XYZ file of C-alpha atoms in Angstrom:
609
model
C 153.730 55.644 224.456
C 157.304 55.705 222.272
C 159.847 56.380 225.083
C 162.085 59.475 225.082
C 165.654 58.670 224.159
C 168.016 62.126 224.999
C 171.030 62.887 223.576
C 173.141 62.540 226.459
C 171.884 58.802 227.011
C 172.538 58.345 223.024
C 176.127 58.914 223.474
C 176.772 56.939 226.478
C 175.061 54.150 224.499
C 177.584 54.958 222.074
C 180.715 54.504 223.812
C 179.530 51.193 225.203
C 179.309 50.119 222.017
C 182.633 51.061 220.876
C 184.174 49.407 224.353
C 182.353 46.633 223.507
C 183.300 46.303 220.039
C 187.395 46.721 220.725
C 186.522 43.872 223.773
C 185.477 41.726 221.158
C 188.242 42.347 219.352
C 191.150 41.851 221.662
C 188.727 38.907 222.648
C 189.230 37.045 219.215
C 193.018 37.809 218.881
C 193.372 36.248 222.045
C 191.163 33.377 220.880
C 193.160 32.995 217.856
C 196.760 32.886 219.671
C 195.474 30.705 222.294
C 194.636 28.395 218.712
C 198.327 28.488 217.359
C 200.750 25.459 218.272
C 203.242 27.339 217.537
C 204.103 31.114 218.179
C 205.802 32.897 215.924
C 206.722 36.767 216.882
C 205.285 38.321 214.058
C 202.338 36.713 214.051
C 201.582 37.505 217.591
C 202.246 41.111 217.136
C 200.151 41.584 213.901
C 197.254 39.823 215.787
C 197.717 41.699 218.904
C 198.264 44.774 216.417
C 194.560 45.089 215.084
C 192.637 45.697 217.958
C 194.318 48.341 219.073
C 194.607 50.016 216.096
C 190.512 49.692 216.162
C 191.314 51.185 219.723
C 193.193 54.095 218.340
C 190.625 54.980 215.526
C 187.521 54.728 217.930
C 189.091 56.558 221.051
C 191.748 58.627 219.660
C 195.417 59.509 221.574
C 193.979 57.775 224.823
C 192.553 54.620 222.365
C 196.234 54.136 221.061
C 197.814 54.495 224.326
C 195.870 52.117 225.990
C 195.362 49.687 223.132
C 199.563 49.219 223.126
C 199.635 48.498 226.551
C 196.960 46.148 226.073
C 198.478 44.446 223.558
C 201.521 44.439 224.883
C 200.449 42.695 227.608
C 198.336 40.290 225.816
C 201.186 38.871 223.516
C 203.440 38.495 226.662
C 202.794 35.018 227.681
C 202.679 34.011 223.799
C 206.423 34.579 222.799
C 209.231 33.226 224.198
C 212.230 35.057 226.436
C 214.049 35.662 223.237
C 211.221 37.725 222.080
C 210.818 40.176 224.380
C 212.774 42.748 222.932
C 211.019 42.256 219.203
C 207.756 42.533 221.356
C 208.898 46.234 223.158
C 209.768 47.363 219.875
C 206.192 46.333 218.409
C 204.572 47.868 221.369
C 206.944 51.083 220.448
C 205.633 50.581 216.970
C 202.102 50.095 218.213
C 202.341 53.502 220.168
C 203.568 55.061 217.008
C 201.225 53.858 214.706
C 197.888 53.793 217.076
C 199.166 57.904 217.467
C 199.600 58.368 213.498
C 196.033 56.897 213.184
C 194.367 58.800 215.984
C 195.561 62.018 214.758
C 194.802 61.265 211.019
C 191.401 60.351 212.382
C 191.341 63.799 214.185
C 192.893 65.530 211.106
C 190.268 64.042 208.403
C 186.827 64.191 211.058
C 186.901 66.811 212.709
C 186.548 66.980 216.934
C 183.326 66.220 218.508
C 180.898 69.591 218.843
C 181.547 69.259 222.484
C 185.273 69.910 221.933
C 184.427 73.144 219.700
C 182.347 75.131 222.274
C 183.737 76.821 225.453
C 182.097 75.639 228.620
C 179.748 78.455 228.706
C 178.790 78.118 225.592
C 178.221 74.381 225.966
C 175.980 75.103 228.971
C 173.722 77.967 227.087
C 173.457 74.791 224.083
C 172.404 72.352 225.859
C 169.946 74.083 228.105
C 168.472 76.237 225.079
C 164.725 76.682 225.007
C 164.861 75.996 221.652
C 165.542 73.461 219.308
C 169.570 72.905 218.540
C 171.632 70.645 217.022
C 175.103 70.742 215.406
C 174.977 68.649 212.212
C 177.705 68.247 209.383
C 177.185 69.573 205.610
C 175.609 66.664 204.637
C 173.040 66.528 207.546
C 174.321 63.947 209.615
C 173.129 65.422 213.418
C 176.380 65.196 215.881
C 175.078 66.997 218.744
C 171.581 68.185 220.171
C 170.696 69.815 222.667
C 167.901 68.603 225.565
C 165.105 70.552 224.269
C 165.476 68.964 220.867
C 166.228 65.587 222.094
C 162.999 65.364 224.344
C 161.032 66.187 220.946
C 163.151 64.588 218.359
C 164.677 61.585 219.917
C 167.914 60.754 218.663
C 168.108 61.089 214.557
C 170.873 60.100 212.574
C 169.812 62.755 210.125
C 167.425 66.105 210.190
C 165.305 64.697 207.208
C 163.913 62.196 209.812
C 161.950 64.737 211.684
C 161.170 67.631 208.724
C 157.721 67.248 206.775
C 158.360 65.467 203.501
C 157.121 68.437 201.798
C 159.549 70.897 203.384
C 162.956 68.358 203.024
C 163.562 69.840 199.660
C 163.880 73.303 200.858
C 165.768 72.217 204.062
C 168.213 70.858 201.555
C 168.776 73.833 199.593
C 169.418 75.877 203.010
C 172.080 73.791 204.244
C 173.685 73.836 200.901
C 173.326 77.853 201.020
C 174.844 77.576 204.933
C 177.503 74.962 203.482
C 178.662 77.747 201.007
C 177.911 80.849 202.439
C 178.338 80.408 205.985
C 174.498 81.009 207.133
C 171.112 80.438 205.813
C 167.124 81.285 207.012
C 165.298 82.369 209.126
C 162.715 80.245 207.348
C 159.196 78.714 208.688
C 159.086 75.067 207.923
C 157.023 71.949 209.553
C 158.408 69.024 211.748
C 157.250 65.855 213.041
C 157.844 64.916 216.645
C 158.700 61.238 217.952
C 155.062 61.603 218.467
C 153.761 62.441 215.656
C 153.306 65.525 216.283
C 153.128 68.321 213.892
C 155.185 71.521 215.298
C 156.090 74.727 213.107
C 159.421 75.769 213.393
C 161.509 78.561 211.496
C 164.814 77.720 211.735
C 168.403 79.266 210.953
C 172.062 77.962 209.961
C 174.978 78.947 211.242
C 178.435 77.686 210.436
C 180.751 76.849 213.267
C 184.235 77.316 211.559
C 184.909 79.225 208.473
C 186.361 75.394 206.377
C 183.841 74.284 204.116
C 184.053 71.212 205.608
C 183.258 72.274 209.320
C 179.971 71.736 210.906
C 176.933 74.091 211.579
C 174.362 74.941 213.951
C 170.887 74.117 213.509
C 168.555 76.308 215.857
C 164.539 76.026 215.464
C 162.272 78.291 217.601
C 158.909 76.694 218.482
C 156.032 78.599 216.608
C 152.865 76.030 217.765
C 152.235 78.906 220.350
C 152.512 81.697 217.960
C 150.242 79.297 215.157
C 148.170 78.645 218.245
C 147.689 82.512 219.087
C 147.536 83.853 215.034
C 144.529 80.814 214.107
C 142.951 82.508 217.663
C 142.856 85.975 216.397
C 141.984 84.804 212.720
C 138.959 83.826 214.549
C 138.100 86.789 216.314
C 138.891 88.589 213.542
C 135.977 86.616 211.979
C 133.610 86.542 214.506
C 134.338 90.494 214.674
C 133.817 90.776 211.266
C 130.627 88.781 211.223
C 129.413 90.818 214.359
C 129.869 94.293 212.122
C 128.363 92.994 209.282
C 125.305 91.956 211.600
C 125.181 95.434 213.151
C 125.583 96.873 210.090
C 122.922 95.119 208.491
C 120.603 96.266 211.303
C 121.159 99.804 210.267
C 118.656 101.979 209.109
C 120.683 103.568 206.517
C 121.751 101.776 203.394
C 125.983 101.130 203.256
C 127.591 100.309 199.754
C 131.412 99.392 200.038
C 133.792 100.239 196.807
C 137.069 99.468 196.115
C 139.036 101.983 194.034
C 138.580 100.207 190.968
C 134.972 101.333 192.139
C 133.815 97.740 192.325
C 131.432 96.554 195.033
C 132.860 94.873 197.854
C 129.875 94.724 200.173
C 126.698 96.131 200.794
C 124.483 95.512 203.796
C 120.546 94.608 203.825
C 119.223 97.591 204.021
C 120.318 98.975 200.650
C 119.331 95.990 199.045
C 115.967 97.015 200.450
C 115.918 100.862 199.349
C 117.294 99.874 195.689
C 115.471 96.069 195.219
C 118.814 94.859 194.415
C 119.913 91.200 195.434
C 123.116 92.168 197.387
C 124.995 88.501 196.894
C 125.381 89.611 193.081
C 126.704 92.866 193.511
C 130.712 92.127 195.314
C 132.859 91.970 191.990
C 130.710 94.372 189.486
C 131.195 97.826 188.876
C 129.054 99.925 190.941
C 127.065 100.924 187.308
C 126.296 97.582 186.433
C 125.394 96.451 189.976
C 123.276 99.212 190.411
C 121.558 99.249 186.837
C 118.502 97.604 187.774
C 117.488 100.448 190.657
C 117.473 103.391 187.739
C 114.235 102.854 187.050
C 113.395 103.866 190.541
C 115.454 107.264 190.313
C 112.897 110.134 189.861
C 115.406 111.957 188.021
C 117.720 110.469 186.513
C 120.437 112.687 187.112
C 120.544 111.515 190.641
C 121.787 107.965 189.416
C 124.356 109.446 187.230
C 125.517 111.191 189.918
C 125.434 108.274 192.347
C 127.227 106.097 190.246
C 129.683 108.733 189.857
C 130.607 108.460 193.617
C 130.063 112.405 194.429
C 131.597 113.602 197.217
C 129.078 116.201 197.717
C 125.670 115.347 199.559
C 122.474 115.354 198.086
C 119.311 114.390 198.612
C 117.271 112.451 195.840
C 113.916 110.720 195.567
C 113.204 107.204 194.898
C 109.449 106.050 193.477
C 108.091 102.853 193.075
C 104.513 103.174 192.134
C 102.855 105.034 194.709
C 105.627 104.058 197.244
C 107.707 107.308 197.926
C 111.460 106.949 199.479
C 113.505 110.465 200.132
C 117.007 109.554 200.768
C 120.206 111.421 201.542
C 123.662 110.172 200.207
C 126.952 111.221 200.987
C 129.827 108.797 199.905
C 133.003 109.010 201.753
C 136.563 108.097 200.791
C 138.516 104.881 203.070
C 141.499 105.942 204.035
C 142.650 102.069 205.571
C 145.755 100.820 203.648
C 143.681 97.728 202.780
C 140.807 99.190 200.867
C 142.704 102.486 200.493
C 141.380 104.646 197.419
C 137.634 102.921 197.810
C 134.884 104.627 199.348
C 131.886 103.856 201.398
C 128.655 104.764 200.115
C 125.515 105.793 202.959
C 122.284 105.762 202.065
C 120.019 107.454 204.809
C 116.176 107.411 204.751
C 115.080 110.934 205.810
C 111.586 110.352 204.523
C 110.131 110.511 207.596
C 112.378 113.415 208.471
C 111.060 115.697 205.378
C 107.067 114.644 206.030
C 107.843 115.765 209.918
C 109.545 118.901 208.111
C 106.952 120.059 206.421
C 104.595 119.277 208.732
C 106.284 121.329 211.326
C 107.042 124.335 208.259
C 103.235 124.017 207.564
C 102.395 124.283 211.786
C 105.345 127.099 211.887
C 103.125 129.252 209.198
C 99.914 128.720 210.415
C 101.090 129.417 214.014
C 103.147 132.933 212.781
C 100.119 133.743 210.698
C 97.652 133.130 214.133
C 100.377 135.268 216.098
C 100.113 137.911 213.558
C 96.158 137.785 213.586
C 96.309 137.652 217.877
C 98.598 140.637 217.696
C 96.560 142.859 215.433
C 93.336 141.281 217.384
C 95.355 142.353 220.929
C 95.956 145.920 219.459
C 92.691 146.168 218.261
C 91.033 144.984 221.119
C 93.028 146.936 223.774
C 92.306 150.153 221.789
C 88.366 149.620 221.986
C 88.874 149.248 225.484
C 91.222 151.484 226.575
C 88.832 154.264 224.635
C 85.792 153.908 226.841
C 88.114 153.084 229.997
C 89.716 157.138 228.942
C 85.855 158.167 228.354
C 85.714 157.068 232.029
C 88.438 158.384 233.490
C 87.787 162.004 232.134
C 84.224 162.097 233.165
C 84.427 160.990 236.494
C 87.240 163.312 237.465
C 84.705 166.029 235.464
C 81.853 164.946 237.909
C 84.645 164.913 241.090
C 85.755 168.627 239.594
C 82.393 169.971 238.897
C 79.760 168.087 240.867
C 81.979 167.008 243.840
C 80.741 169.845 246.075
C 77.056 168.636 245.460
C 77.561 164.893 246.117
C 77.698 164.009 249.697
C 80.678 161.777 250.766
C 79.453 158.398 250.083
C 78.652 159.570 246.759
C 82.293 161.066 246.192
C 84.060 158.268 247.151
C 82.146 155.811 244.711
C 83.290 158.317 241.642
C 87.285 158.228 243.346
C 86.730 154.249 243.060
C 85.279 154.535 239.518
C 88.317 156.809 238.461
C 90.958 154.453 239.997
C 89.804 151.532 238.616
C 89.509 153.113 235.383
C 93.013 153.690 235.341
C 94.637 150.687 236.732
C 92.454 148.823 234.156
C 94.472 151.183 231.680
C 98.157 150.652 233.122
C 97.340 146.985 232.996
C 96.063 146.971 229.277
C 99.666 148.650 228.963
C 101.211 146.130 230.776
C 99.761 143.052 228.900
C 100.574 144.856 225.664
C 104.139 144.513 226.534
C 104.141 141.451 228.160
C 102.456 139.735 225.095
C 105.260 141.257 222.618
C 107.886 140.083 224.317
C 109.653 136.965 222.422
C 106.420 137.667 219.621
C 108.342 140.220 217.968
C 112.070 141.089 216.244
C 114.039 143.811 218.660
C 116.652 145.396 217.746
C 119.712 144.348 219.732
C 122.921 146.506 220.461
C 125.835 146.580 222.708
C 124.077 148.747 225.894
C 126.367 149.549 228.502
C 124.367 148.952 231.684
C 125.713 152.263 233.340
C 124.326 153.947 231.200
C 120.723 152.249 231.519
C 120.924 153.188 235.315
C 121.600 156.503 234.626
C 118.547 156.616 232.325
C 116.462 155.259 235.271
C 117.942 157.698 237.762
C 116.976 160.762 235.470
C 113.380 158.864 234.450
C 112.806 157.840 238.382
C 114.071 161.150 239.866
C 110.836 162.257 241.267
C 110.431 158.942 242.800
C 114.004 158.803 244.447
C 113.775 161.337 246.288
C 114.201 160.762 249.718
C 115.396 157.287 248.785
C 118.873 156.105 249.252
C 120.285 154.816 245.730
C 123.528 152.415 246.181
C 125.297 151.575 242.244
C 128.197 150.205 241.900
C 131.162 151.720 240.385
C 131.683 149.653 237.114
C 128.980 148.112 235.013
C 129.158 144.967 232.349
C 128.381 145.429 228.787
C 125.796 142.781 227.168
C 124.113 142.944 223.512
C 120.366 143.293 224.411
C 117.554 145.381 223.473
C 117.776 148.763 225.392
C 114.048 148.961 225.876
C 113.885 145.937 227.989
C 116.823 146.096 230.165
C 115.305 150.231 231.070
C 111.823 147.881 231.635
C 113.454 145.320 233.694
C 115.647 147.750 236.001
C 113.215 150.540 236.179
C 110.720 148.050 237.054
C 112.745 146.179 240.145
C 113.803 149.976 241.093
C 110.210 150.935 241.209
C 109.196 148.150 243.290
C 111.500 148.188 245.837
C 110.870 152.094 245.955
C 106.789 151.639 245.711
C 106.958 148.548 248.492
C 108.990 150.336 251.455
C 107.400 151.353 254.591
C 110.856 152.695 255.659
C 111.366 156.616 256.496
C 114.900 155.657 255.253
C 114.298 154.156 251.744
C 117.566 151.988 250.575
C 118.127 150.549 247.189
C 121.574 148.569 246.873
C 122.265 147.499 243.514
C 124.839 145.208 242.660
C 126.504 142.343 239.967
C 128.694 139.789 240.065
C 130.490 137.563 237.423
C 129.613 133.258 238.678
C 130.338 130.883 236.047
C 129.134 131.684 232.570
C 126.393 134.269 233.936
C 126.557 138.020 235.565
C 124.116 137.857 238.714
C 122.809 141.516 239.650
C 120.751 141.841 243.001
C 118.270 144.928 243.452
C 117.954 145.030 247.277
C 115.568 146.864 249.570
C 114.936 147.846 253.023
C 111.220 147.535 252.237
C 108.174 145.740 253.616
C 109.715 141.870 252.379
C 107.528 139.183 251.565
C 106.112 136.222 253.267
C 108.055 133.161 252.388
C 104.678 131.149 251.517
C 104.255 134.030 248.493
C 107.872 133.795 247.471
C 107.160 131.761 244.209
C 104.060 133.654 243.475
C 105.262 136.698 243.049
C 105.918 136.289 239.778
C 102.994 135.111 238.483
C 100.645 137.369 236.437
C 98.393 139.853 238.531
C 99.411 138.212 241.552
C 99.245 141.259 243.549
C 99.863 141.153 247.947
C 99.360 144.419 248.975
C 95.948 145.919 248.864
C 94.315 147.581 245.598
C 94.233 151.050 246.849
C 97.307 151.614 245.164
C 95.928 152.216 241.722
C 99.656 152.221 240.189
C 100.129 148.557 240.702
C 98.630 145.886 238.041
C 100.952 143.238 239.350
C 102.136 142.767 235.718
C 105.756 144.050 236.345
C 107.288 140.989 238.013
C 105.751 138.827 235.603
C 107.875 141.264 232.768
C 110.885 141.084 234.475
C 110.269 137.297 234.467
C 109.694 136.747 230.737
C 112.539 139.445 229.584
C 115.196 137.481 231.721
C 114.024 134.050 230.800
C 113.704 135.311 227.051
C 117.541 136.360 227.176
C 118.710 132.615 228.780
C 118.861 133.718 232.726
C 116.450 133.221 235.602
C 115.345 135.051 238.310
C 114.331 134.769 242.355
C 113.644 136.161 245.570
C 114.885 136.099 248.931
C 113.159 138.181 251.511
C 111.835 138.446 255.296
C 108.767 140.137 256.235
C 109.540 143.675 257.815
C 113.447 142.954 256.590
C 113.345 143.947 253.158
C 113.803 141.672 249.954
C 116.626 140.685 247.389
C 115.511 140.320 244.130
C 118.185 138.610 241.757
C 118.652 137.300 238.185
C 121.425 136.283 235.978
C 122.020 137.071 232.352
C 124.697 134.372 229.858
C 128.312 135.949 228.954
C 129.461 133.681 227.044
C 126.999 131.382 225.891
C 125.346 133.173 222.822
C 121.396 132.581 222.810
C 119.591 132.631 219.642
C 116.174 134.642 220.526
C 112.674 132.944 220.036
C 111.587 135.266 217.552
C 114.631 134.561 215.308
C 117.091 137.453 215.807
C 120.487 137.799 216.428
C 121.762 135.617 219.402
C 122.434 137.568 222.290
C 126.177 138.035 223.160
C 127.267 139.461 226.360
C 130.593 141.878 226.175
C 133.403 142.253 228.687
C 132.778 145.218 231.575
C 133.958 148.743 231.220
């Protein structure tokens, strides 16, 4: 492994060198006087005279000062007494001219980049985490910094460690930083001591404003930042591969334009619905690349108007000899600055959708043309009976008016049976004439103040409440309902908890609340109550739990109240104890419209009075 040669240990090298070379210097003068067999004063002192001048010009002031007394001292022993004062002089003159050649020297090259930078500044160089070096205009490196010197070596020049590719262009930026005082940033390639390859983008900056002074070099280290981009390039990839997958798994069919309206891509599926082969079409004008899939067009319209990229869906049919595809398309504009202007065209199947369509149209006829039938059957059908059942009814209570006094008790008590059951089998004719038209039938809904449904009651119920404690409360919430079934499902609540109350105090508390997104109102009694094992089947139809001598119950009310607040988007319970009384409560939307079964307006609830 090449070792690691750092600029500081460069330049020590360096000034070894030089000591060594003005050693050798002084070391032949003195070889050469120790030669002569005769010493004459002016050739001692022009011998004595050129190594310290080399002194001088390699070590500056301190070179010449030195290199005088050196030489000085060197020619001593080699002229005689009467010398001495031609020799002081020469060592004058050697001080003079060493000076004169270390300032030239200084004068013509300018100081090392050490002597230019403040200590700070020296300290923030060398310990740099990027690359630096001060180099001349010609690209001659003077100074670098560790970081660079632990990559680089120790160049003479910068073209040793740029690409050959890039040294043209480094060229042309140091000539630009020569003239102009700074150059870059620009990304160029460099080659380690180890042959590495590292991307760089470097900068010059001029030290002193002479054309002749030096400059800056600085290089940031981009192999991370190459590293990191080639990483996402490949996710990107792999990300795009992974949509194109998905997408290709779709059921609908996706056509890609650019705004030149060229195909760009186009997943499987399409190529299925349209029999085109999808690695022709990126490139072509969506016209051409669709042209062999107008055959399949039932009309032919629909391809113009596919081709034309319309903005408006539209369904359209596509037939390929007894094979039958029903698609929807809807093309939508990209709005991403790279493919900004194109569109992207869906194609969805909905076949299946339009057979289960008309299927379910075809089942939604036949079943309102059955409901029509079972409703005129129903009304048919409860008038045939509920004409004998009045046939019944009149006679017996004739044979109870007439004939009663004749018949013996038994007797009288089988034609009171007759007549009661007569009737009940009437009232509950009635009541599964309205339970059955519930939800089967359009109402007419209105905004009904619910005061003024109780008021209703009171005046329709008064016979019934008398005696009978009647609790309201003082406000009362508007809702948009039919006012024929909110009088049936209060009056029918009321009447219960009137009709089931053993009580000689009757009480009937009614009350609402506002929980949520529902009123709750509560009709509550003092009455008999209900076992808890019965509380669920109250509701059910003809479940009846008192005993039938009470001809006026069918136990068809609950069940009405049950299907009119279920049919309006509430529910309804019970809470009772046996010998307590019972709490019958249900809840009705506010603000949650509900569109009705039977297709009429959705039901809105308003804000109280």
């Amino acid at each position: 492994m090449t070792r690691r040669v750092s600029a500081t240990e460069s330049s020590v090298r360096g000034v070894l060198g030089r000591l060594l070379g003005v050693a050798i210097a002084y070391g032949g003068a003195l070889l050469l006087l120790a030669g002569l067999n005769e010493y004459d004063v002016g050739e001692v002192v022009v011998l004595v005279g050129v190594p310290m001048l080399l002194s001088a010009w390699w070590f500056g002031v301190w070179g010449a000062l030195v290199g005088a007394l050196a030489s000085v001292g060197m020619a001593l022993p080699f002229v005689p007494p009467d010398g001495y004062s031609l020799l002081m002089g020469a060592g004058g003159g050697y001080l003079g001219v060493g000076l004169g050649v270390a300032l030239w020297r200084r004068w013509k090259t300018p100081a090392p980049a050490k002597a230019r930078m403040r200590a700070g500044e020296q300290l923030a160089f060398k310990r740099s985490l990027n690359f630096a070096l001060v180099i001349d205009h010609e690209g001659q490196v003077l100074e670098s910094n560790d970081r660079a010197g632990e990559v680089y070596g120790a160049p003479r020049r910068i073209w040793e460690f740029f690409h050959p590719d890039d040294q043209g262009r480094v060229r042309e930026e140091l000539e630009r930083a020569s003239l102009r005082g700074e150059a870059g940033p620009l990304k160029l390639r460099t080659v380690s001591q180890n042959k590495e390859l590292i991307p760089v983008e470097l900068k010059f900056v001029r030290l002193e404003p002479t054309r002749q002074s030096w400059l800056l070099l600085e290089m940031r280290d981009l192999s991370a930042l190459a590293e990191l981009e080639n990483k996402v390039r490949e996710a990107q990839a792999r990300y795009r591969y992974l949509i194109e997958d998905a997408i290709d798994t779709l059921d609908t069919g996706i056509l890609l334009l650019d705004k030149e309206r060229k195909v760009i891509w186009a997943n499987r599926t399409l190529e299925k619905f349209l029999g085109v082969d999808r690695e022709e079409l990126p490139g072509l004008e969506v016209r051409r690349a669709l042209a062999s899939a107008k055959p399949l067009f039932q009309e032919v319209s629909d391809f113009e108007r596919v081709v034309a990229c319309e903005s408006t869906p539209f369904v359209f049919t596509l037939r390929n000899g007894d094979d039958e595809r029903i698609l929807e398309y809807r093309s939508l504009p990209v709005s991403t600055e790279r493919y900004k202007g194109g569109r992207i065209d869906h194609f969805i199947d909905i076949t299946e959708k339009q057979r289960l369509e008309r299927i379910l149209q075809e089942k939604t006829k036949r079943l309102e043309e059955s409901n029509r039938k079972l409703e005129e059957f129903t009304h048919v059908v409860s008038h045939d009976l509920k004409e004998p059942l009045r046939t019944m009814a009149v006679f017996t209570q004739y044979l109870i008016e007439d004939y009663g006094s004749q018949l013996d008790q038994e007797a009288q008590d089988y034609l009171n049976r007759i007549h009661r059951a007569s009737l009940r089998m009437r009232h509950m004719i009635d009541d599964l004439l309205r339970l059955s038209s519930i939800g089967t039938r359009q109402e007419t809904l209105e905004k009904i103040f619910l005061g003024d449904v109780i008021e209703q009651l009171k005046e329709d119920l008064k016979a019934r409440l008398e005696n009978v404690t009647l609790i309201v409360p003082s406000s009362w919430p508007t809702v948009v309902a039919n006012r024929t079934r909110m009088i049936e499902l209060f009056g029918n609540l009321i009447s219960n908890a009137i009709k089931y109350n053993d009580k000689p105090e009757k009480r009937v508390e009614l009350s609402w609340t506002s929980q949520g997104g529902f009123y709750q109102f509560t009709v509550r009694d003092n009455g008999i109550g209900i076992e808890e094992r019965y509380l669920n089947k109250v509701f059910e139809l003809f479940e009846r739990l008192n005993p039938r001598d009470d001809y006026e119950s069918t136990g068809a009310g609950l069940a009405i109240c049950k299907r009119i607040v279920e049919e309006y988007g509430g529910r309804i319970w019970v809470e009772s104890k046996v010998g307590e009384g019972s709490a019958f409560h249900f809840t009705l939307p506010i603000h949650v419209p509900l569109p009705s079964r039977n297709g009429a307006a959705p039901l809105l609830v308003g804000q109280a009075r």
